[in-house]
Short mmCIF file of C-alpha atoms in Angstrom, two decimals:
data_model
loop_
_atom_site.label_atom_id
_atom_site.label_comp_id
_atom_site.label_asym_id
_atom_site.label_seq_id
_atom_site.Cartn_x
_atom_site.Cartn_y
_atom_site.Cartn_z
CA MET S 17 0.00 0.00 0.00
CA ILE S 18 1.10 3.57 -0.63
CA LYS S 19 1.23 4.50 3.05
CA ARG S 20 3.39 1.46 3.81
CA ALA S 21 5.80 2.35 1.00
CA ILE S 22 6.05 5.96 2.14
CA ALA S 23 6.67 4.82 5.71
CA ALA S 24 9.42 2.47 4.52
CA LEU S 25 11.12 5.17 2.43
CA ALA S 26 10.93 7.62 5.29
CA ALA S 27 12.47 5.08 7.63
CA LEU S 28 15.34 4.42 5.20
CA SER S 29 16.07 8.12 4.77
CA LEU S 30 16.26 8.63 8.50
CA SER S 31 18.17 5.46 9.34
CA SER S 32 21.42 7.35 9.74
CA CYS S 33 20.06 9.57 12.49
CA ALA S 34 17.22 7.65 14.13
CA GLN S 35 16.31 4.09 15.02
CA GLN S 36 13.92 2.52 12.51
CA ASP S 37 10.39 1.84 13.81
CA ASP S 38 9.66 -1.75 12.77
CA ARG S 39 6.28 -1.93 14.46
CA THR S 40 3.17 -2.80 12.50
CA THR S 41 1.33 0.35 11.46
CA LEU S 42 -2.45 0.54 12.00
CA VAL S 43 -4.25 3.52 10.49
CA VAL S 44 -7.54 4.30 12.22
CA GLN S 45 -9.86 6.95 10.76
CA ARG S 46 -12.79 8.30 12.71
CA PHE S 47 -15.31 11.10 13.05
CA PHE S 48 -16.89 12.26 16.38
CA GLY S 49 -14.74 15.37 16.64
CA GLU S 50 -11.32 16.40 17.90
CA CYS S 51 -10.76 16.87 21.62
CA GLY S 52 -7.04 16.31 22.06
CA ALA S 53 -6.74 19.57 23.94
CA VAL S 54 -8.94 18.12 26.68
CA TYR S 55 -7.99 14.45 26.70
CA GLY S 56 -4.55 14.44 25.09
CA SER S 57 -3.02 11.03 25.79
CA SER S 58 -5.37 10.19 28.67
CA THR S 59 -6.29 6.52 29.00
CA ASP S 60 -8.84 7.04 31.80
CA ILE S 61 -11.95 5.97 29.90
CA ALA S 62 -14.18 6.03 32.98
CA ALA S 63 -13.38 9.69 33.60
CA ALA S 64 -14.17 10.72 30.02
CA ASP S 65 -17.50 11.91 28.70
CA THR S 66 -18.97 12.89 25.31
CA GLU S 67 -18.54 10.83 22.16
CA CYS S 68 -15.20 12.43 21.39
CA GLY S 69 -13.82 12.04 24.90
CA ILE S 70 -14.82 8.43 25.36
CA LEU S 71 -13.57 7.40 21.92
CA THR S 72 -10.29 9.31 22.29
CA THR S 73 -9.45 7.72 25.64
CA THR S 74 -10.51 4.27 24.42
CA ILE S 75 -8.15 4.53 21.44
CA ASN S 76 -5.42 5.92 23.69
CA ARG S 77 -5.88 2.90 25.96
CA PHE S 78 -5.48 0.58 22.98
CA GLN S 79 -2.15 2.21 22.09
CA SER S 80 -0.91 1.98 25.68
CA GLU S 81 -1.85 -1.71 25.90
CA ASN S 82 -0.43 -2.55 22.46
CA PRO S 83 2.95 -0.83 22.27
CA ASP S 84 4.06 -3.19 19.49
CA ILE S 85 1.56 -1.47 17.14
CA ARG S 86 2.27 1.95 15.68
CA LEU S 87 -1.13 3.61 15.74
CA ARG S 88 -1.97 6.50 13.44
CA VAL S 89 -5.31 8.18 14.04
CA ASN S 90 -6.93 10.41 11.41
CA VAL S 91 -9.76 12.56 12.79
CA VAL S 92 -12.02 13.66 9.94
CA ALA S 93 -14.80 16.20 9.80
CA TRP S 94 -18.20 14.57 10.09
CA PRO S 95 -19.05 12.32 8.35
CA GLY S 96 -15.73 11.84 6.56
CA TYR S 97 -17.02 9.99 3.50
CA PRO S 98 -15.64 12.38 0.84
CA GLN S 99 -12.18 11.93 2.33
CA LEU S 100 -12.62 8.16 2.50
CA ALA S 101 -13.76 8.02 -1.13
CA ALA S 102 -10.67 9.97 -2.19
CA GLN S 103 -8.38 7.67 -0.19
CA ILE S 104 -9.95 4.57 -1.73
CA ALA S 105 -9.66 6.06 -5.22
CA ALA S 106 -5.98 6.76 -4.57
CA GLY S 107 -5.43 3.16 -3.45
CA ASP S 108 -4.51 4.24 0.07
CA PRO S 109 -7.47 3.64 2.39
CA PRO S 110 -7.12 3.55 6.18
CA ASP S 111 -7.22 0.16 7.89
CA VAL S 112 -10.23 0.74 10.12
CA VAL S 113 -12.89 3.44 9.67
CA THR S 114 -16.00 4.64 11.50
CA MET S 115 -19.07 4.41 9.30
CA HIS S 116 -22.81 4.80 9.76
CA GLN S 117 -24.51 1.46 9.33
CA SER S 118 -26.91 2.97 6.80
CA VAL S 119 -23.92 3.85 4.61
CA ILE S 120 -22.26 0.44 4.65
CA THR S 121 -24.35 -0.85 1.75
CA ASP S 122 -23.11 2.00 -0.51
CA TYR S 123 -19.52 0.81 -0.11
CA GLN S 124 -20.24 -2.92 0.08
CA ALA S 125 -22.23 -2.87 -3.16
CA LYS S 126 -19.14 -1.56 -4.96
CA GLY S 127 -16.88 -4.20 -3.44
CA LEU S 128 -14.97 -1.67 -1.33
CA LEU S 129 -15.36 -3.26 2.12
CA ALA S 130 -13.90 -6.48 3.48
CA ALA S 131 -16.29 -9.03 4.93
CA LEU S 132 -15.31 -9.45 8.58
CA ASP S 133 -16.84 -12.80 9.54
CA GLU S 134 -13.48 -14.56 9.90
CA THR S 135 -11.77 -11.48 11.36
CA LEU S 136 -14.41 -11.10 14.06
CA ARG S 137 -14.44 -14.83 14.79
CA GLU S 138 -10.69 -14.82 15.32
CA ALA S 139 -11.10 -11.75 17.54
CA GLY S 140 -13.53 -13.72 19.70
CA ILE S 141 -16.64 -11.87 18.52
CA SER S 142 -19.75 -13.71 17.37
CA PRO S 143 -22.83 -12.21 15.69
CA ALA S 144 -24.87 -14.00 18.34
CA GLN S 145 -23.41 -11.60 20.92
CA LEU S 146 -24.95 -8.60 19.18
CA THR S 147 -28.39 -7.11 19.71
CA PRO S 148 -30.88 -7.69 16.88
CA ALA S 149 -30.72 -4.03 15.83
CA ALA S 150 -26.91 -3.93 15.81
CA ARG S 151 -26.57 -7.23 13.97
CA GLY S 152 -29.03 -6.10 11.32
CA GLY S 153 -27.05 -2.93 10.74
CA VAL S 154 -23.88 -4.70 9.57
CA THR S 155 -25.25 -7.82 7.88
CA ILE S 156 -25.71 -8.00 4.11
CA ALA S 157 -26.60 -11.30 2.43
CA ASP S 158 -25.58 -13.22 5.56
CA ARG S 159 -22.10 -11.67 5.64
CA THR S 160 -20.85 -9.26 8.29
CA TYR S 161 -19.29 -6.02 7.04
CA GLY S 162 -18.54 -4.18 10.25
CA LEU S 163 -18.20 -4.29 14.00
CA PRO S 164 -21.25 -2.37 15.26
CA ILE S 165 -20.64 -0.22 18.30
CA ASP S 166 -24.14 1.08 18.96
CA THR S 167 -27.72 1.61 17.89
CA ILE S 168 -28.98 5.17 17.48
CA GLY S 169 -32.41 6.56 16.80
CA ARG S 170 -34.93 9.19 17.71
CA LEU S 171 -36.73 9.23 21.04
CA PHE S 172 -39.39 11.27 22.81
CA HIS S 173 -37.51 13.57 25.21
CA VAL S 174 -40.17 14.76 27.64
CA ASN S 175 -40.63 17.74 29.96
CA THR S 176 -42.52 15.97 32.75
CA ARG S 177 -43.22 19.19 34.64
CA LEU S 178 -45.33 20.47 31.75
CA MET S 179 -46.86 17.04 31.17
CA ARG S 180 -47.96 16.96 34.80
CA GLU S 181 -49.48 20.43 34.41
CA ALA S 182 -51.50 19.00 31.52
CA GLY S 183 -52.54 15.91 33.48
CA LEU S 184 -50.52 13.61 31.21
CA MET S 185 -48.56 11.68 33.82
CA GLN S 186 -49.03 8.25 35.36
CA GLY S 187 -47.17 8.52 38.62
CA SER S 188 -43.61 9.42 37.67
CA ARG S 189 -43.92 8.37 34.03
CA PRO S 190 -45.24 10.42 31.10
CA LEU S 191 -48.49 9.21 29.62
CA LEU S 192 -47.82 8.73 25.92
CA PRO S 193 -50.53 8.09 23.32
CA THR S 194 -51.34 4.64 21.93
CA SER S 195 -53.07 5.74 18.72
CA SER S 196 -53.04 8.64 16.30
CA GLU S 197 -56.39 9.82 17.65
CA GLU S 198 -55.03 9.79 21.20
CA LEU S 199 -51.94 11.70 20.08
CA LEU S 200 -54.12 14.51 18.80
CA ALA S 201 -56.22 14.43 21.99
CA HIS S 202 -53.11 14.63 24.19
CA ALA S 203 -51.63 17.42 22.11
CA ARG S 204 -54.82 19.48 22.28
CA ARG S 205 -55.12 18.89 26.01
CA PHE S 206 -51.50 19.92 26.51
CA LYS S 207 -51.90 23.10 24.47
CA ALA S 208 -55.07 24.04 26.34
CA ALA S 209 -53.41 23.52 29.73
CA THR S 210 -50.02 25.11 29.06
CA GLY S 211 -50.48 27.34 26.03
CA LYS S 212 -47.44 25.66 24.49
CA PRO S 213 -46.89 23.22 21.65
CA TYR S 214 -46.98 19.55 22.53
CA LEU S 215 -44.33 18.29 20.10
CA LEU S 216 -41.10 19.64 18.59
CA LEU S 217 -39.42 17.98 15.62
CA GLY S 218 -36.84 20.59 14.58
CA GLN S 219 -37.36 19.39 11.04
CA VAL S 220 -36.26 22.48 9.09
CA ALA S 221 -32.96 21.76 7.28
CA ALA S 222 -32.82 18.32 8.92
CA SER S 223 -33.57 15.75 6.26
CA ASP S 224 -33.62 12.74 8.53
CA VAL S 225 -36.34 13.96 10.90
CA LEU S 226 -39.48 13.65 8.80
CA ALA S 227 -38.12 10.72 6.80
CA SER S 228 -37.27 8.70 9.91
CA THR S 229 -40.65 9.49 11.46
CA LEU S 230 -42.43 8.26 8.34
CA TYR S 231 -40.22 5.16 8.19
CA THR S 232 -40.88 4.40 11.86
CA TYR S 233 -44.63 4.29 11.56
CA LEU S 234 -44.60 2.49 8.20
CA LEU S 235 -42.36 -0.20 9.69
CA ALA S 236 -44.68 -0.42 12.71
CA LYS S 237 -47.44 -1.38 10.28
CA ASP S 238 -45.16 -3.90 8.49
CA ALA S 239 -45.43 -1.85 5.32
CA VAL S 240 -43.06 -2.78 2.50
CA ILE S 241 -41.31 0.52 1.90
CA PHE S 242 -38.68 -0.69 -0.56
CA PRO S 243 -40.07 -3.70 -2.45
CA ASP S 244 -36.77 -4.04 -4.33
CA PRO S 245 -33.45 -2.15 -4.66
CA ARG S 246 -34.81 0.15 -7.37
CA HIS S 247 -38.18 1.23 -5.98
CA ILE S 248 -39.81 2.89 -2.99
CA ARG S 249 -43.52 2.59 -2.23
CA LEU S 250 -45.04 5.72 -0.69
CA ALA S 251 -48.31 6.41 -2.50
CA THR S 252 -50.22 4.27 -0.01
CA PRO S 253 -53.08 4.76 2.47
CA GLU S 254 -50.66 3.99 5.33
CA ALA S 255 -48.24 6.75 4.36
CA HIS S 256 -51.16 9.15 3.78
CA ARG S 257 -52.45 8.61 7.32
CA ILE S 258 -49.02 9.17 8.89
CA VAL S 259 -48.22 12.37 7.01
CA SER S 260 -51.76 13.67 7.51
CA LEU S 261 -51.37 13.26 11.27
CA PHE S 262 -48.33 15.53 11.37
CA ARG S 263 -49.97 17.96 8.99
CA GLN S 264 -52.87 18.21 11.45
CA LEU S 265 -50.52 18.78 14.37
CA GLY S 266 -48.95 21.66 12.49
CA ALA S 267 -52.24 23.13 11.32
CA GLU S 268 -53.56 23.29 14.90
CA GLY S 269 -50.40 24.86 16.30
CA LEU S 270 -49.62 21.74 18.29
CA MET S 271 -46.24 21.36 16.57
CA PRO S 272 -44.13 24.27 15.23
CA LEU S 273 -43.39 24.13 11.52
CA ASP S 274 -40.60 26.70 11.36
CA GLN S 275 -37.94 25.32 13.70
CA ASP S 276 -34.56 23.85 12.86
CA PHE S 277 -32.66 21.79 15.43
CA PRO S 278 -31.07 24.73 17.33
CA ALA S 279 -34.43 26.48 17.66
CA ALA S 280 -36.22 23.33 18.83
CA HIS S 281 -33.36 22.44 21.19
CA ASN S 282 -33.40 25.88 22.79
CA ALA S 283 -37.19 25.85 23.08
CA PHE S 284 -37.10 22.49 24.84
CA LEU S 285 -34.41 23.64 27.26
CA ALA S 286 -36.46 26.77 28.00
CA GLY S 287 -39.54 24.72 28.87
CA GLU S 288 -41.47 25.87 25.83
CA ALA S 289 -42.79 22.45 24.73
CA GLY S 290 -43.75 19.09 26.11
CA ILE S 291 -41.78 16.73 23.88
CA PHE S 292 -38.76 17.00 21.60
CA ALA S 293 -38.36 14.09 19.20
CA THR S 294 -34.60 13.96 18.84
CA GLY S 295 -31.84 11.41 19.15
CA THR S 296 -30.25 9.09 21.66
CA TRP S 297 -27.19 11.32 21.49
CA MET S 298 -28.96 14.08 23.44
CA ILE S 299 -29.71 12.05 26.58
CA GLY S 300 -26.50 13.01 28.38
CA ALA S 301 -26.82 16.71 27.59
CA TYR S 302 -30.45 16.93 28.71
CA GLU S 303 -29.86 14.87 31.84
CA GLU S 304 -27.04 17.24 32.79
CA VAL S 305 -29.33 20.25 32.30
CA ALA S 306 -32.03 18.54 34.38
CA GLN S 307 -29.65 18.50 37.37
CA ASP S 308 -29.46 22.31 37.31
CA GLU S 309 -31.95 23.76 39.79
CA SER S 310 -32.43 26.83 37.61
CA SER S 311 -33.36 24.78 34.55
CA ALA S 312 -36.88 24.37 33.20
CA LEU S 313 -36.09 20.64 33.08
CA HIS S 314 -34.99 20.37 36.71
CA ASN S 315 -36.49 17.22 38.18
CA GLY S 316 -38.65 17.11 35.09
CA TYR S 317 -36.93 15.14 32.34
CA ALA S 318 -37.76 11.72 30.95
CA VAL S 319 -37.01 9.95 27.69
CA LEU S 320 -38.90 7.12 26.01
CA PRO S 321 -39.07 5.42 22.60
CA PHE S 322 -41.54 6.73 20.06
CA PRO S 323 -45.05 5.68 21.13
CA ARG S 324 -46.85 2.92 19.30
CA LEU S 325 -49.55 4.68 17.28
CA TRP S 326 -50.15 1.89 14.78
CA GLY S 327 -49.13 -1.74 14.55
CA GLN S 328 -46.17 -2.92 16.61
CA PRO S 329 -43.76 -0.92 18.78
CA THR S 330 -40.71 -0.09 16.67
CA SER S 331 -38.40 2.70 15.57
CA VAL S 332 -36.27 3.05 12.49
CA VAL S 333 -32.69 2.99 13.72
CA ASP S 334 -29.17 3.45 12.48
CA GLY S 335 -25.85 3.00 14.20
CA HIS S 336 -22.11 3.39 14.00
CA ALA S 337 -19.66 0.66 13.10
CA TRP S 338 -15.99 0.03 12.46
CA VAL S 339 -15.42 -1.18 8.90
CA VAL S 340 -12.31 -2.32 7.04
CA PRO S 341 -11.81 -1.03 3.48
CA LYS S 342 -10.49 -3.67 1.12
CA ALA S 343 -6.72 -3.56 0.60
CA GLU S 344 -3.74 -5.87 0.49
CA ARG S 345 -2.57 -6.44 4.05
CA GLY S 346 -0.07 -8.77 5.59
CA ALA S 347 -0.61 -11.14 8.51
CA ALA S 348 0.74 -8.63 11.04
CA GLU S 349 -1.64 -5.95 9.83
CA GLN S 350 -4.57 -8.37 9.99
CA ARG S 351 -3.62 -9.26 13.57
CA ALA S 352 -3.48 -5.57 14.47
CA ILE S 353 -6.97 -5.05 13.06
CA ARG S 354 -8.32 -8.02 15.04
CA ARG S 355 -6.77 -6.72 18.24
CA PHE S 356 -8.22 -3.25 17.68
CA LEU S 357 -11.73 -4.57 17.02
CA ALA S 358 -11.56 -6.86 20.06
CA HIS S 359 -10.50 -3.89 22.18
CA MET S 360 -13.40 -1.76 20.98
CA ALA S 361 -15.83 -4.62 21.65
CA ARG S 362 -14.53 -4.99 25.22
CA HIS S 363 -15.27 -1.31 25.84
CA ASN S 364 -18.80 -1.29 24.42
CA TYR S 365 -20.25 -0.38 27.82
CA ASP S 366 -18.02 2.69 27.99
CA TRP S 367 -19.27 3.80 24.58
CA ALA S 368 -22.88 3.27 25.69
CA ARG S 369 -22.40 6.04 28.25
CA THR S 370 -22.74 8.47 25.31
CA GLY S 371 -26.50 7.78 25.29
CA HIS S 372 -26.39 5.39 22.34
CA LEU S 373 -27.63 1.87 22.91
CA PRO S 374 -24.91 -0.78 23.12
CA ALA S 375 -24.28 -3.18 20.25
CA PHE S 376 -23.61 -6.13 22.56
CA ALA S 377 -26.58 -7.77 24.24
CA ASP S 378 -24.72 -8.57 27.47
CA VAL S 379 -24.12 -4.85 28.09
CA LEU S 380 -27.89 -4.34 28.27
CA LYS S 381 -27.95 -6.71 31.25
CA ARG S 382 -25.12 -5.09 33.18
CA PRO S 383 -26.12 -3.40 36.45
CA ASP S 384 -23.86 -0.43 35.70
CA PHE S 385 -25.53 0.11 32.33
CA ASN S 386 -29.01 -0.09 33.81
CA ALA S 387 -27.96 2.31 36.56
CA LEU S 388 -27.24 4.98 33.93
CA PRO S 389 -30.04 7.57 33.65
CA HIS S 390 -33.01 6.49 31.50
CA ARG S 391 -31.32 3.43 30.00
CA ARG S 392 -33.97 1.01 31.26
CA ASP S 393 -36.61 3.17 29.59
CA ILE S 394 -35.05 2.97 26.14
CA ALA S 395 -33.33 -0.43 26.17
CA ALA S 396 -36.19 -2.11 24.28
CA MET S 397 -35.19 -0.23 21.14
CA ALA S 398 -32.15 -2.51 20.82
CA ALA S 399 -34.59 -5.33 20.07
CA THR S 400 -37.49 -3.50 18.44
CA GLY S 401 -35.45 -1.08 16.31
CA LYS S 402 -35.46 -1.81 12.59
CA GLN S 403 -33.13 -0.87 9.77
CA LEU S 404 -34.14 -0.33 6.18
CA PRO S 405 -33.41 -3.34 3.93
CA ALA S 406 -29.68 -3.84 3.43
CA TYR S 407 -30.05 -3.52 -0.34
CA VAL S 408 -31.21 0.12 -0.12
CA GLN S 409 -28.35 2.35 -1.26
CA ARG S 410 -28.04 6.14 -1.06
CA GLN S 411 -30.15 6.29 2.09
CA SER S 412 -28.97 9.79 2.99
CA ALA S 413 -29.85 11.15 -0.45
CA ILE S 414 -33.23 9.45 -0.26
CA GLN S 415 -33.88 11.12 3.09
CA GLY S 416 -33.22 14.49 1.52
CA LEU S 417 -35.77 13.92 -1.22
CA LEU S 418 -38.36 12.59 1.22
CA ALA S 419 -37.84 15.50 3.59
CA GLU S 420 -38.55 18.07 0.86
CA GLU S 421 -41.82 16.43 -0.14
CA ILE S 422 -43.05 15.52 3.33
CA GLU S 423 -42.30 19.00 4.62
CA ALA S 424 -44.29 20.43 1.70
CA ALA S 425 -47.21 18.23 2.74
CA VAL S 426 -46.94 18.93 6.47
CA THR S 427 -46.74 22.70 5.95
CA GLY S 428 -49.68 22.67 3.52
CA LEU S 429 -47.70 23.65 0.42
CA LYS S 430 -48.82 20.45 -1.32
CA PRO S 431 -51.71 18.04 -0.86
CA VAL S 432 -50.53 14.96 1.01
CA ASP S 433 -51.16 12.53 -1.83
CA THR S 434 -49.39 14.77 -4.34
CA ALA S 435 -46.35 15.06 -2.10
CA LEU S 436 -46.19 11.30 -1.58
CA ARG S 437 -46.47 10.60 -5.30
CA ASP S 438 -43.78 13.18 -6.02
CA ALA S 439 -41.53 11.69 -3.35
CA GLU S 440 -42.04 8.20 -4.76
CA ARG S 441 -41.25 9.38 -8.29
CA ARG S 442 -38.14 11.32 -7.30
CA VAL S 443 -36.70 8.51 -5.20
CA ASN S 444 -37.38 5.95 -7.92
CA GLU S 445 -35.62 8.20 -10.43
CA LEU S 446 -32.60 8.35 -8.11
CA LEU S 447 -32.56 4.59 -7.58
CA SER S 448 -32.89 3.93 -11.31
CA GLN S 449 -29.54 5.66 -11.82
CA MET S 450 -27.70 3.32 -9.46
CA LEU S 451 -25.09 1.14 -11.15
#
């Protein structure tokens, strides 16, 4: 590989003035931000917080425990895929890379990722150890293309102080609706009691919000969203009912239609709404705010999976994984990769402190995991969460197209059926261009 050759030439040129480093080089590329100024070379994983802090210290620990490996870490701007594509095109990909599970199929379909079944087996990792949601996120045609590290998805983050004011609590737990009709009734009751909107989505300029909400409730009804790799099915009565519900919430002022994520986030923190439907990644931040006596969330924060309005309880989920781009590697490099993946698997509990659900089923049973705030309340999503079919490529681009059309329907710019037909047509046109 190019990076190996460059390293060898550099070593030769410096041999007269420095000792050659004969260790195996492992190049790890990741997103999740740069926080070296805070964590530096710290290996104290338990003392770290945030995604960046926990990942940085976990990787630092790997280096300290494996001094025979020369670790190079590339931190890329989120999500890092343009850089990865350029590295692959140049024939110089990193050895191990963070990747969203929903993106894996884009690379696997082009033959750019190594199947990891044997690698994981030799690292002592079995697919049977993974949660159903995590296993589904890295499995394509019965082959495993990544080591999942978590399951992520959207949740109902709840201001229980306002819910209590509206009479929507059962003891210490929020009373969430069990049907679309009950959702509207709760939202109207909440607005009448508090004068504030019931639900925040923060959907403006956030393509995944409306798309994931539609996916969630279609999957709950066992709808076939993608009947094959080239088609989406949206012009259906099921999709019409889901989009119409959110259009009604907006029309009645029960859900703002003009908020992006920062606006919705700030409104929720200020106690200006009952529920914010945002991700697992916000649990830690909101729990910290709830400990502040001056906060509108003080002693008044809960988080739960999306309520079952139709069909079965479920949520569309995604996740993060470590993947290995295809390249020629020697036995020593393969061993280094196995050791790195085994290390990350051993520290899956530490990663779960970010708010994401763990990828390994045994972590869900650990007393220390269940002692973390709200984890018992959301743990079911590791079993009930569903991914889109593994053959669906360009999922991010599809979300963008869906968001434009669904937002047009929810805001009243288009009739619901017109928006769904337009979304179906546009997505099918995109998929028809796939090689």
